[in-house]
Amino acid sequence: MKPSTNLLSPDNHALILIDFEGQMGFATKSIAISELRTNAAIIAGASRIFNVPTIVTTVAEQSFSGPVFPEIEEFYPQATSGYIDRTTMNTWEDEAAYKAIVGKGKKKLVMAGLWTGVCIVGPALSALEEGYDVYVITDACGDVSAEAHERSVQRMIHTGIKPMTSIQYLLELQRDWARQETYMAVTDLMKKYGGAYGLGIHYAHNMLQH
């Protein structure tokens, strides 16, 4: 009955959202931008529902990359979330970002952002080398080509970094539908952003009334 220590729970990890910004999204070709935005909303919403320690970091926000996706700001407004802006492509090499991440005191780190081959590979490999257990939400990442994204994911997997998807992340945190304190928030999030799965939840909730 004891769950695996490889599973994520709301209190055993921190989430790092990296460079979900317009300029980075414009050149992303490995995933449709609509799907990327939806998946970003799912993971940001999941971390908010379950009170996961979350860091939002940007690169050259004012001079090049622009503001974060609205789907991130929905759950982590810039005015209250303390976004960390960097010049470094590797988040791990930015002093403020590094201190914020390690300051969360979590040995499991979950990462997502743009682009996979630079802004995710860099901190993921760096954190792994410092002894962290690293997960990457691959369908909430993207790159300038499918080749660039896929090779980056393969490279990380070969080192021991664990891939997962956005809905997998949400459901791994919920884990048990009997957890009523988060049930409605999770299903509402899926109704809004969960595609066909969310439509199925909407259908079921309405049909059960009859």
CSV table of N, CA, C and O in Angstrom, one decimal, residues 18-143:
chain,number,residue,atom,x,y,z
A,18,ILE,N,9.8,28.2,-16.8
A,18,ILE,CA,11.0,28.9,-17.4
A,18,ILE,C,10.6,29.5,-18.7
A,18,ILE,O,10.3,28.8,-19.7
A,19,ASP,N,10.6,30.8,-18.8
A,19,ASP,CA,10.6,31.5,-20.1
A,19,ASP,C,9.4,31.2,-21.0
A,19,ASP,O,9.5,31.1,-22.2
A,20,PHE,N,8.2,31.2,-20.3
A,20,PHE,CA,7.0,31.1,-21.1
A,20,PHE,C,6.6,32.5,-21.5
A,20,PHE,O,5.8,33.2,-21.0
A,21,GLU,N,7.3,33.0,-22.6
A,21,GLU,CA,7.2,34.3,-23.0
A,21,GLU,C,6.9,34.4,-24.5
A,21,GLU,O,7.3,33.4,-25.3
A,22,GLY,N,6.3,35.5,-25.0
A,22,GLY,CA,5.9,35.6,-26.4
A,22,GLY,C,7.0,35.3,-27.4
A,22,GLY,O,6.8,34.6,-28.3
A,23,GLN,N,8.1,36.0,-27.2
A,23,GLN,CA,9.2,35.8,-28.2
A,23,GLN,C,9.7,34.4,-28.3
A,23,GLN,O,10.0,33.9,-29.4
A,24,MET,N,9.7,33.7,-27.2
A,24,MET,CA,10.1,32.3,-27.2
A,24,MET,C,9.0,31.4,-27.9
A,24,MET,O,9.3,30.5,-28.6
A,25,GLY,N,7.8,31.8,-27.7
A,25,GLY,CA,6.7,31.1,-28.2
A,25,GLY,C,6.5,31.2,-29.7
A,25,GLY,O,6.2,30.3,-30.5
A,26,PHE,N,6.9,32.4,-30.3
A,26,PHE,CA,6.8,32.7,-31.7
A,26,PHE,C,7.6,31.7,-32.5
A,26,PHE,O,7.1,31.3,-33.6
A,27,ALA,N,8.7,31.3,-32.0
A,27,ALA,CA,9.6,30.4,-32.8
A,27,ALA,C,9.4,28.9,-32.5
A,27,ALA,O,10.1,28.1,-33.1
A,28,THR,N,8.5,28.6,-31.6
A,28,THR,CA,8.3,27.2,-31.2
A,28,THR,C,7.5,26.5,-32.2
A,28,THR,O,6.4,26.9,-32.6
A,29,LYS,N,8.1,25.4,-32.8
A,29,LYS,CA,7.5,24.7,-33.9
A,29,LYS,C,7.3,23.2,-33.5
A,29,LYS,O,6.6,22.5,-34.3
A,30,SER,N,7.8,22.7,-32.4
A,30,SER,CA,7.6,21.3,-32.1
A,30,SER,C,6.3,20.9,-31.5
A,30,SER,O,5.9,19.8,-31.4
A,31,ILE,N,5.5,22.0,-31.1
A,31,ILE,CA,4.1,21.8,-30.6
A,31,ILE,C,3.3,23.0,-31.0
A,31,ILE,O,3.8,24.1,-31.1
A,32,ALA,N,2.0,22.7,-31.3
A,32,ALA,CA,1.2,23.8,-31.6
A,32,ALA,C,1.1,24.8,-30.5
A,32,ALA,O,1.0,24.4,-29.3
A,33,ILE,N,1.1,26.1,-30.7
A,33,ILE,CA,1.2,27.1,-29.7
A,33,ILE,C,-0.1,27.0,-28.8
A,33,ILE,O,0.0,27.2,-27.6
A,34,SER,N,-1.2,26.7,-29.4
A,34,SER,CA,-2.5,26.6,-28.6
A,34,SER,C,-2.4,25.4,-27.6
A,34,SER,O,-2.8,25.5,-26.5
A,35,GLU,N,-1.8,24.3,-28.0
A,35,GLU,CA,-1.6,23.2,-27.1
A,35,GLU,C,-0.6,23.5,-26.1
A,35,GLU,O,-0.8,23.1,-24.9
A,36,LEU,N,0.5,24.2,-26.4
A,36,LEU,CA,1.5,24.6,-25.4
A,36,LEU,C,0.9,25.5,-24.4
A,36,LEU,O,1.1,25.3,-23.2
A,37,ARG,N,0.1,26.4,-24.8
A,37,ARG,CA,-0.5,27.4,-23.8
A,37,ARG,C,-1.5,26.6,-22.9
A,37,ARG,O,-1.5,26.9,-21.7
A,38,THR,N,-2.2,25.7,-23.5
A,38,THR,CA,-3.2,24.9,-22.7
A,38,THR,C,-2.4,24.1,-21.6
A,38,THR,O,-2.8,24.0,-20.4
A,39,ASN,N,-1.3,23.4,-22.0
A,39,ASN,CA,-0.6,22.6,-21.1
A,39,ASN,C,0.1,23.4,-20.0
A,39,ASN,O,0.3,23.0,-18.9
A,40,ALA,N,0.6,24.6,-20.4
A,40,ALA,CA,1.1,25.5,-19.4
A,40,ALA,C,0.1,25.9,-18.4
A,40,ALA,O,0.4,26.0,-17.2
A,41,ALA,N,-1.1,26.1,-18.8
A,41,ALA,CA,-2.2,26.4,-17.9
A,41,ALA,C,-2.5,25.3,-16.9
A,41,ALA,O,-2.8,25.5,-15.7
A,42,ILE,N,-2.5,24.1,-17.5
A,42,ILE,CA,-2.7,22.9,-16.6
A,42,ILE,C,-1.7,22.8,-15.5
A,42,ILE,O,-2.1,22.6,-14.3
A,43,ILE,N,-0.4,22.9,-15.8
A,43,ILE,CA,0.6,22.7,-14.8
A,43,ILE,C,0.6,23.9,-13.8
A,43,ILE,O,0.8,23.7,-12.6
A,44,ALA,N,0.4,25.1,-14.3
A,44,ALA,CA,0.4,26.3,-13.4
A,44,ALA,C,-0.8,26.2,-12.5
A,44,ALA,O,-0.8,26.4,-11.3
A,45,GLY,N,-2.0,25.8,-13.1
A,45,GLY,CA,-3.2,25.6,-12.3
A,45,GLY,C,-3.0,24.5,-11.3
A,45,GLY,O,-3.5,24.6,-10.1
A,46,ALA,N,-2.4,23.4,-11.7
A,46,ALA,CA,-2.2,22.3,-10.7
A,46,ALA,C,-1.3,22.7,-9.6
A,46,ALA,O,-1.7,22.4,-8.4
A,47,SER,N,-0.3,23.4,-9.8
A,47,SER,CA,0.6,23.8,-8.8
A,47,SER,C,-0.1,24.8,-7.8
A,47,SER,O,0.2,24.8,-6.6
A,48,ARG,N,-0.9,25.6,-8.3
A,48,ARG,CA,-1.7,26.6,-7.5
A,48,ARG,C,-2.7,25.8,-6.6
A,48,ARG,O,-2.8,26.1,-5.4
A,49,ILE,N,-3.4,24.9,-7.2
A,49,ILE,CA,-4.4,24.1,-6.5
A,49,ILE,C,-3.8,23.4,-5.3
A,49,ILE,O,-4.3,23.4,-4.2
A,50,PHE,N,-2.6,22.8,-5.5
A,50,PHE,CA,-2.0,22.0,-4.5
A,50,PHE,C,-0.9,22.7,-3.7
A,50,PHE,O,-0.1,22.1,-3.0
A,51,ASN,N,-0.8,24.0,-3.9
A,51,ASN,CA,0.1,24.9,-3.2
A,51,ASN,C,1.6,24.4,-3.3
A,51,ASN,O,2.3,24.3,-2.3
A,52,VAL,N,1.9,24.0,-4.5
A,52,VAL,CA,3.3,23.6,-4.8
A,52,VAL,C,4.2,24.8,-4.8
A,52,VAL,O,3.9,25.8,-5.5
A,53,PRO,N,5.4,24.8,-4.1
A,53,PRO,CA,6.3,25.9,-4.2
A,53,PRO,C,6.7,26.1,-5.7
A,53,PRO,O,7.2,25.2,-6.3
A,54,THR,N,6.4,27.3,-6.2
A,54,THR,CA,6.6,27.5,-7.7
A,54,THR,C,7.4,28.8,-7.9
A,54,THR,O,7.2,29.8,-7.3
A,55,ILE,N,8.3,28.7,-8.9
A,55,ILE,CA,9.1,29.8,-9.3
A,55,ILE,C,8.9,30.1,-10.8
A,55,ILE,O,8.9,29.2,-11.6
A,56,VAL,N,8.6,31.3,-11.1
A,56,VAL,CA,8.4,31.8,-12.5
A,56,VAL,C,9.6,32.6,-12.8
A,56,VAL,O,9.9,33.6,-12.2
A,57,THR,N,10.3,32.2,-13.9
A,57,THR,CA,11.5,33.0,-14.3
A,57,THR,C,11.4,33.3,-15.8
A,57,THR,O,10.9,32.5,-16.6
A,58,THR,N,11.9,34.5,-16.1
A,58,THR,CA,11.9,35.0,-17.5
A,58,THR,C,13.3,35.3,-17.9
A,58,THR,O,14.2,35.4,-17.1
A,59,VAL,N,13.5,35.5,-19.2
A,59,VAL,CA,14.8,36.0,-19.7
A,59,VAL,C,14.6,37.2,-20.6
A,59,VAL,O,13.7,37.2,-21.5
A,60,ALA,N,15.3,38.3,-20.2
A,60,ALA,CA,15.2,39.5,-21.0
A,60,ALA,C,13.8,40.0,-21.3
A,60,ALA,O,13.5,40.3,-22.4
A,61,GLU,N,13.0,40.0,-20.2
A,61,GLU,CA,11.6,40.2,-20.4
A,61,GLU,C,11.3,41.6,-21.0
A,61,GLU,O,10.5,41.7,-22.0
A,62,GLN,N,12.0,42.6,-20.6
A,62,GLN,CA,11.7,44.0,-21.0
A,62,GLN,C,12.4,44.3,-22.4
A,62,GLN,O,11.9,45.1,-23.1
A,63,SER,N,13.5,43.6,-22.6
A,63,SER,CA,14.3,44.0,-23.8
A,63,SER,C,14.2,43.1,-25.0
A,63,SER,O,14.5,43.5,-26.1
A,64,PHE,N,13.6,41.9,-24.8
A,64,PHE,CA,13.6,41.0,-25.9
A,64,PHE,C,12.4,40.0,-25.9
A,64,PHE,O,11.6,39.9,-26.8
A,65,SER,N,12.3,39.2,-24.8
A,65,SER,CA,11.3,38.1,-24.8
A,65,SER,C,9.9,38.4,-24.5
A,65,SER,O,9.0,37.7,-24.9
A,66,GLY,N,9.6,39.5,-23.9
A,66,GLY,CA,8.3,40.0,-23.6
A,66,GLY,C,7.6,39.3,-22.4
A,66,GLY,O,8.3,38.6,-21.7
A,67,PRO,N,6.4,39.6,-22.2
A,67,PRO,CA,5.7,39.1,-21.0
A,67,PRO,C,5.4,37.6,-21.0
A,67,PRO,O,5.4,37.0,-22.1
A,68,VAL,N,5.1,37.1,-19.9
A,68,VAL,CA,4.8,35.7,-19.8
A,68,VAL,C,3.4,35.4,-20.4
A,68,VAL,O,2.6,36.3,-20.5
A,69,PHE,N,3.1,34.1,-20.7
A,69,PHE,CA,1.9,33.7,-21.3
A,69,PHE,C,0.7,34.2,-20.3
A,69,PHE,O,0.9,34.0,-19.1
A,70,PRO,N,-0.4,34.6,-20.8
A,70,PRO,CA,-1.5,34.9,-19.9
A,70,PRO,C,-1.9,33.7,-19.0
A,70,PRO,O,-2.4,33.9,-17.9
A,71,GLU,N,-1.7,32.5,-19.6
A,71,GLU,CA,-2.1,31.3,-18.8
A,71,GLU,C,-1.3,31.1,-17.5
A,71,GLU,O,-1.7,30.5,-16.6
A,72,ILE,N,0.0,31.6,-17.6
A,72,ILE,CA,0.8,31.6,-16.4
A,72,ILE,C,0.3,32.7,-15.4
A,72,ILE,O,0.2,32.5,-14.2
A,73,GLU,N,0.1,33.9,-16.0
A,73,GLU,CA,-0.3,35.0,-15.1
A,73,GLU,C,-1.7,34.8,-14.5
A,73,GLU,O,-1.9,35.4,-13.4
A,74,GLU,N,-2.5,34.0,-15.1
A,74,GLU,CA,-3.8,33.7,-14.5
A,74,GLU,C,-3.6,33.1,-13.1
A,74,GLU,O,-4.4,33.4,-12.2
A,75,PHE,N,-2.6,32.2,-13.0
A,75,PHE,CA,-2.4,31.6,-11.7
A,75,PHE,C,-1.3,32.2,-10.8
A,75,PHE,O,-1.3,32.1,-9.6
A,76,TYR,N,-0.4,32.8,-11.5
A,76,TYR,CA,0.8,33.5,-10.8
A,76,TYR,C,0.9,34.9,-11.4
A,76,TYR,O,1.8,35.2,-12.2
A,77,PRO,N,0.1,35.8,-10.9
A,77,PRO,CA,0.2,37.2,-11.4
A,77,PRO,C,1.5,37.8,-11.1
A,77,PRO,O,2.1,37.6,-10.1
A,78,GLN,N,2.0,38.5,-12.1
A,78,GLN,CA,3.4,39.1,-12.0
A,78,GLN,C,3.5,40.0,-10.8
A,78,GLN,O,4.5,40.1,-10.1
A,79,ALA,N,2.4,40.8,-10.5
A,79,ALA,CA,2.4,41.7,-9.4
A,79,ALA,C,2.7,41.1,-8.0
A,79,ALA,O,3.2,41.8,-7.1
A,80,THR,N,2.3,39.8,-7.9
A,80,THR,CA,2.4,39.2,-6.6
A,80,THR,C,3.3,38.0,-6.5
A,80,THR,O,3.5,37.4,-5.5
A,81,SER,N,3.8,37.6,-7.7
A,81,SER,CA,4.6,36.3,-7.8
A,81,SER,C,6.1,36.4,-7.8
A,81,SER,O,6.8,35.4,-7.8
A,82,GLY,N,6.6,37.6,-7.9
A,82,GLY,CA,8.1,37.8,-7.9
A,82,GLY,C,8.8,37.1,-9.0
A,82,GLY,O,9.8,36.3,-8.7
A,83,TYR,N,8.4,37.3,-10.2
A,83,TYR,CA,9.1,36.7,-11.3
A,83,TYR,C,10.6,37.1,-11.2
A,83,TYR,O,10.9,38.2,-10.9
A,84,ILE,N,11.4,36.1,-11.6
A,84,ILE,CA,12.9,36.4,-11.6
A,84,ILE,C,13.3,36.5,-13.1
A,84,ILE,O,13.3,35.6,-13.8
A,85,ASP,N,13.8,37.7,-13.4
A,85,ASP,CA,14.3,37.9,-14.8
A,85,ASP,C,15.8,37.7,-14.9
A,85,ASP,O,16.5,38.1,-13.9
A,86,ARG,N,16.2,37.1,-16.0
A,86,ARG,CA,17.7,36.7,-16.1
A,86,ARG,C,18.3,37.3,-17.4
A,86,ARG,O,17.5,37.7,-18.3
A,87,THR,N,19.6,37.2,-17.4
A,87,THR,CA,20.3,37.3,-18.7
A,87,THR,C,20.8,36.0,-19.2
A,87,THR,O,21.0,35.8,-20.3
A,88,THR,N,21.0,35.1,-18.2
A,88,THR,CA,21.5,33.8,-18.5
A,88,THR,C,20.5,32.9,-19.2
A,88,THR,O,19.3,32.9,-18.8
A,89,MET,N,21.0,32.1,-20.2
A,89,MET,CA,20.1,31.1,-20.8
A,89,MET,C,19.8,30.0,-19.9
A,89,MET,O,18.7,29.4,-19.9
A,90,ASN,N,20.8,29.6,-19.1
A,90,ASN,CA,20.7,28.5,-18.1
A,90,ASN,C,20.3,29.1,-16.8
A,90,ASN,O,21.0,29.9,-16.1
A,91,THR,N,19.0,28.9,-16.4
A,91,THR,CA,18.5,29.4,-15.1
A,91,THR,C,19.4,29.1,-13.9
A,91,THR,O,19.5,29.9,-13.0
A,92,TRP,N,20.0,27.9,-14.0
A,92,TRP,CA,20.9,27.5,-12.8
A,92,TRP,C,22.1,28.4,-12.6
A,92,TRP,O,22.6,28.5,-11.6
A,93,GLU,N,22.5,29.1,-13.7
A,93,GLU,CA,23.6,30.0,-13.6
A,93,GLU,C,23.3,31.4,-13.2
A,93,GLU,O,24.2,32.3,-13.1
A,94,ASP,N,22.0,31.7,-12.9
A,94,ASP,CA,21.6,33.0,-12.4
A,94,ASP,C,21.5,32.9,-10.9
A,94,ASP,O,20.8,32.1,-10.4
A,95,GLU,N,22.2,33.8,-10.3
A,95,GLU,CA,22.3,33.7,-8.8
A,95,GLU,C,21.0,33.9,-8.1
A,95,GLU,O,20.7,33.1,-7.2
A,96,ALA,N,20.2,34.8,-8.5
A,96,ALA,CA,18.9,35.0,-7.9
A,96,ALA,C,17.9,33.8,-8.1
A,96,ALA,O,17.3,33.3,-7.1
A,97,ALA,N,17.9,33.3,-9.3
A,97,ALA,CA,17.1,32.1,-9.6
A,97,ALA,C,17.6,30.9,-8.8
A,97,ALA,O,16.8,30.1,-8.3
A,98,TYR,N,18.9,30.7,-8.8
A,98,TYR,CA,19.5,29.5,-8.1
A,98,TYR,C,19.1,29.6,-6.6
A,98,TYR,O,18.7,28.6,-6.1
A,99,LYS,N,19.3,30.7,-6.0
A,99,LYS,CA,19.0,30.9,-4.6
A,99,LYS,C,17.5,30.6,-4.3
A,99,LYS,O,17.1,30.0,-3.3
A,100,ALA,N,16.7,31.1,-5.2
A,100,ALA,CA,15.2,30.9,-5.1
A,100,ALA,C,14.9,29.4,-5.1
A,100,ALA,O,14.0,28.9,-4.4
A,101,ILE,N,15.5,28.7,-6.1
A,101,ILE,CA,15.2,27.3,-6.3
A,101,ILE,C,15.7,26.4,-5.1
A,101,ILE,O,14.9,25.7,-4.5
A,102,VAL,N,16.9,26.6,-4.8
A,102,VAL,CA,17.5,25.8,-3.7
A,102,VAL,C,16.8,26.2,-2.3
A,102,VAL,O,16.7,25.4,-1.4
A,103,GLY,N,16.4,27.4,-2.3
A,103,GLY,CA,15.8,27.9,-1.0
A,103,GLY,C,14.4,27.3,-0.7
A,103,GLY,O,13.9,27.3,0.4
A,104,LYS,N,13.8,26.6,-1.7
A,104,LYS,CA,12.6,25.9,-1.5
A,104,LYS,C,12.8,24.7,-0.6
A,104,LYS,O,11.8,24.1,-0.1
A,105,GLY,N,14.0,24.2,-0.6
A,105,GLY,CA,14.3,23.0,0.2
A,105,GLY,C,13.7,21.7,-0.3
A,105,GLY,O,13.5,20.8,0.5
A,106,LYS,N,13.5,21.6,-1.6
A,106,LYS,CA,12.9,20.4,-2.1
A,106,LYS,C,14.0,19.6,-3.0
A,106,LYS,O,14.6,20.3,-3.8
A,107,LYS,N,14.1,18.3,-2.8
A,107,LYS,CA,15.1,17.6,-3.5
A,107,LYS,C,14.5,17.1,-4.9
A,107,LYS,O,15.3,16.6,-5.7
A,108,LYS,N,13.2,17.2,-5.1
A,108,LYS,CA,12.6,16.9,-6.4
A,108,LYS,C,12.3,18.2,-7.1
A,108,LYS,O,11.6,19.1,-6.4
A,109,LEU,N,12.7,18.4,-8.3
A,109,LEU,CA,12.4,19.6,-9.1
A,109,LEU,C,11.7,19.2,-10.3
A,109,LEU,O,12.1,18.3,-11.1
A,110,VAL,N,10.6,19.9,-10.6
A,110,VAL,CA,9.9,19.7,-11.9
A,110,VAL,C,10.0,21.0,-12.7
A,110,VAL,O,9.8,22.1,-12.2
A,111,MET,N,10.4,20.8,-14.0
A,111,MET,CA,10.6,21.9,-14.9
A,111,MET,C,9.8,21.9,-16.1
A,111,MET,O,9.5,20.8,-16.6
A,112,ALA,N,9.5,23.1,-16.6
A,112,ALA,CA,8.8,23.2,-17.9
A,112,ALA,C,9.1,24.6,-18.5
A,112,ALA,O,9.3,25.5,-17.7
A,113,GLY,N,9.1,24.7,-19.8
A,113,GLY,CA,9.4,26.0,-20.4
A,113,GLY,C,9.9,25.9,-21.8
A,113,GLY,O,9.9,24.9,-22.5
A,114,LEU,N,10.4,27.1,-22.3
A,114,LEU,CA,10.9,27.3,-23.6
A,114,LEU,C,12.4,27.8,-23.6
A,114,LEU,O,12.7,28.6,-22.7
A,115,TRP,N,13.2,27.4,-24.5
A,115,TRP,CA,13.0,26.2,-25.3
A,115,TRP,C,13.7,25.0,-24.7
A,115,TRP,O,14.5,25.1,-23.8
A,116,THR,N,13.2,23.8,-25.1
A,116,THR,CA,13.7,22.6,-24.4
A,116,THR,C,15.2,22.4,-24.5
A,116,THR,O,15.8,22.1,-23.5
A,117,GLY,N,15.8,22.7,-25.6
A,117,GLY,CA,17.2,22.4,-25.9
A,117,GLY,C,18.1,23.3,-25.2
A,117,GLY,O,19.3,23.0,-25.1
A,118,VAL,N,17.6,24.4,-24.7
A,118,VAL,CA,18.5,25.4,-24.0
A,118,VAL,C,18.1,25.7,-22.6
A,118,VAL,O,18.7,25.4,-21.6
A,119,CYS,N,16.9,26.2,-22.5
A,119,CYS,CA,16.4,26.7,-21.2
A,119,CYS,C,15.9,25.6,-20.3
A,119,CYS,O,15.7,25.9,-19.1
A,120,ILE,N,15.7,24.4,-20.8
A,120,ILE,CA,15.3,23.3,-19.9
A,120,ILE,C,16.5,22.4,-19.8
A,120,ILE,O,16.8,22.0,-18.6
A,121,VAL,N,17.2,22.0,-20.8
A,121,VAL,CA,18.4,21.2,-20.7
A,121,VAL,C,19.4,21.7,-19.7
A,121,VAL,O,19.9,21.0,-18.9
A,122,GLY,N,19.7,23.0,-19.8
A,122,GLY,CA,20.7,23.6,-19.0
A,122,GLY,C,20.4,23.5,-17.5
A,122,GLY,O,21.2,22.9,-16.8
A,123,PRO,N,19.3,23.9,-17.0
A,123,PRO,CA,19.0,23.8,-15.5
A,123,PRO,C,18.8,22.3,-15.1
A,123,PRO,O,19.1,21.9,-14.0
A,124,ALA,N,18.1,21.6,-16.0
A,124,ALA,CA,17.8,20.2,-15.7
A,124,ALA,C,19.1,19.4,-15.4
A,124,ALA,O,19.3,18.7,-14.4
A,125,LEU,N,20.1,19.5,-16.3
A,125,LEU,CA,21.3,18.8,-16.2
A,125,LEU,C,22.1,19.3,-15.0
A,125,LEU,O,22.8,18.6,-14.3
A,126,SER,N,22.1,20.6,-14.8
A,126,SER,CA,22.8,21.2,-13.7
A,126,SER,C,22.3,20.8,-12.4
A,126,SER,O,23.0,20.5,-11.4
A,127,ALA,N,20.9,20.8,-12.2
A,127,ALA,CA,20.3,20.4,-11.0
A,127,ALA,C,20.6,18.9,-10.7
A,127,ALA,O,20.9,18.5,-9.6
A,128,LEU,N,20.5,18.1,-11.8
A,128,LEU,CA,20.8,16.7,-11.6
A,128,LEU,C,22.2,16.4,-11.1
A,128,LEU,O,22.4,15.6,-10.2
A,129,GLU,N,23.2,17.2,-11.6
A,129,GLU,CA,24.6,17.1,-11.1
A,129,GLU,C,24.8,17.5,-9.7
A,129,GLU,O,25.7,17.0,-9.0
A,130,GLU,N,23.9,18.3,-9.2
A,130,GLU,CA,24.0,18.7,-7.8
A,130,GLU,C,23.1,17.8,-6.9
A,130,GLU,O,22.9,18.1,-5.7
A,131,GLY,N,22.6,16.7,-7.4
A,131,GLY,CA,22.0,15.7,-6.6
A,131,GLY,C,20.5,15.8,-6.5
A,131,GLY,O,19.8,15.1,-5.7
A,132,TYR,N,19.9,16.7,-7.3
A,132,TYR,CA,18.4,16.8,-7.3
A,132,TYR,C,17.8,15.7,-8.2
A,132,TYR,O,18.4,15.2,-9.2
A,133,ASP,N,16.6,15.3,-7.9
A,133,ASP,CA,15.8,14.4,-8.7
A,133,ASP,C,14.9,15.3,-9.6
A,133,ASP,O,14.1,16.1,-9.1
A,134,VAL,N,15.2,15.2,-10.9
A,134,VAL,CA,14.6,16.2,-11.8
A,134,VAL,C,13.6,15.5,-12.8
A,134,VAL,O,13.8,14.4,-13.3
A,135,TYR,N,12.5,16.2,-12.9
A,135,TYR,CA,11.4,15.8,-13.8
A,135,TYR,C,11.2,16.9,-14.8
A,135,TYR,O,11.3,18.1,-14.4
A,136,VAL,N,10.8,16.6,-16.0
A,136,VAL,CA,10.5,17.6,-17.1
A,136,VAL,C,9.2,17.3,-17.7
A,136,VAL,O,8.9,16.1,-18.1
A,137,ILE,N,8.3,18.3,-17.7
A,137,ILE,CA,6.9,18.1,-18.3
A,137,ILE,C,7.1,18.4,-19.8
A,137,ILE,O,7.0,19.5,-20.2
A,138,THR,N,7.3,17.3,-20.5
A,138,THR,CA,7.7,17.5,-21.9
A,138,THR,C,6.7,18.1,-22.8
A,138,THR,O,7.0,18.7,-23.8
A,139,ASP,N,5.4,17.9,-22.5
A,139,ASP,CA,4.4,18.5,-23.4
A,139,ASP,C,4.0,20.0,-23.0
A,139,ASP,O,3.1,20.6,-23.6
A,140,ALA,N,4.8,20.5,-22.0
A,140,ALA,CA,4.7,21.9,-21.6
A,140,ALA,C,6.0,22.5,-21.9
A,140,ALA,O,6.4,23.6,-21.4
A,141,CYS,N,6.8,21.9,-22.8
A,141,CYS,CA,8.0,22.4,-23.4
A,141,CYS,C,7.9,22.5,-24.9
A,141,CYS,O,7.1,21.8,-25.5
A,142,GLY,N,8.8,23.2,-25.5
A,142,GLY,CA,8.8,23.3,-27.0
A,142,GLY,C,10.1,23.8,-27.5
A,142,GLY,O,10.9,24.5,-26.7
A,143,ASP,N,10.4,23.6,-28.7
A,143,ASP,CA,11.6,24.1,-29.3
A,143,ASP,C,11.4,24.5,-30.8
A,143,ASP,O,10.3,24.4,-31.3
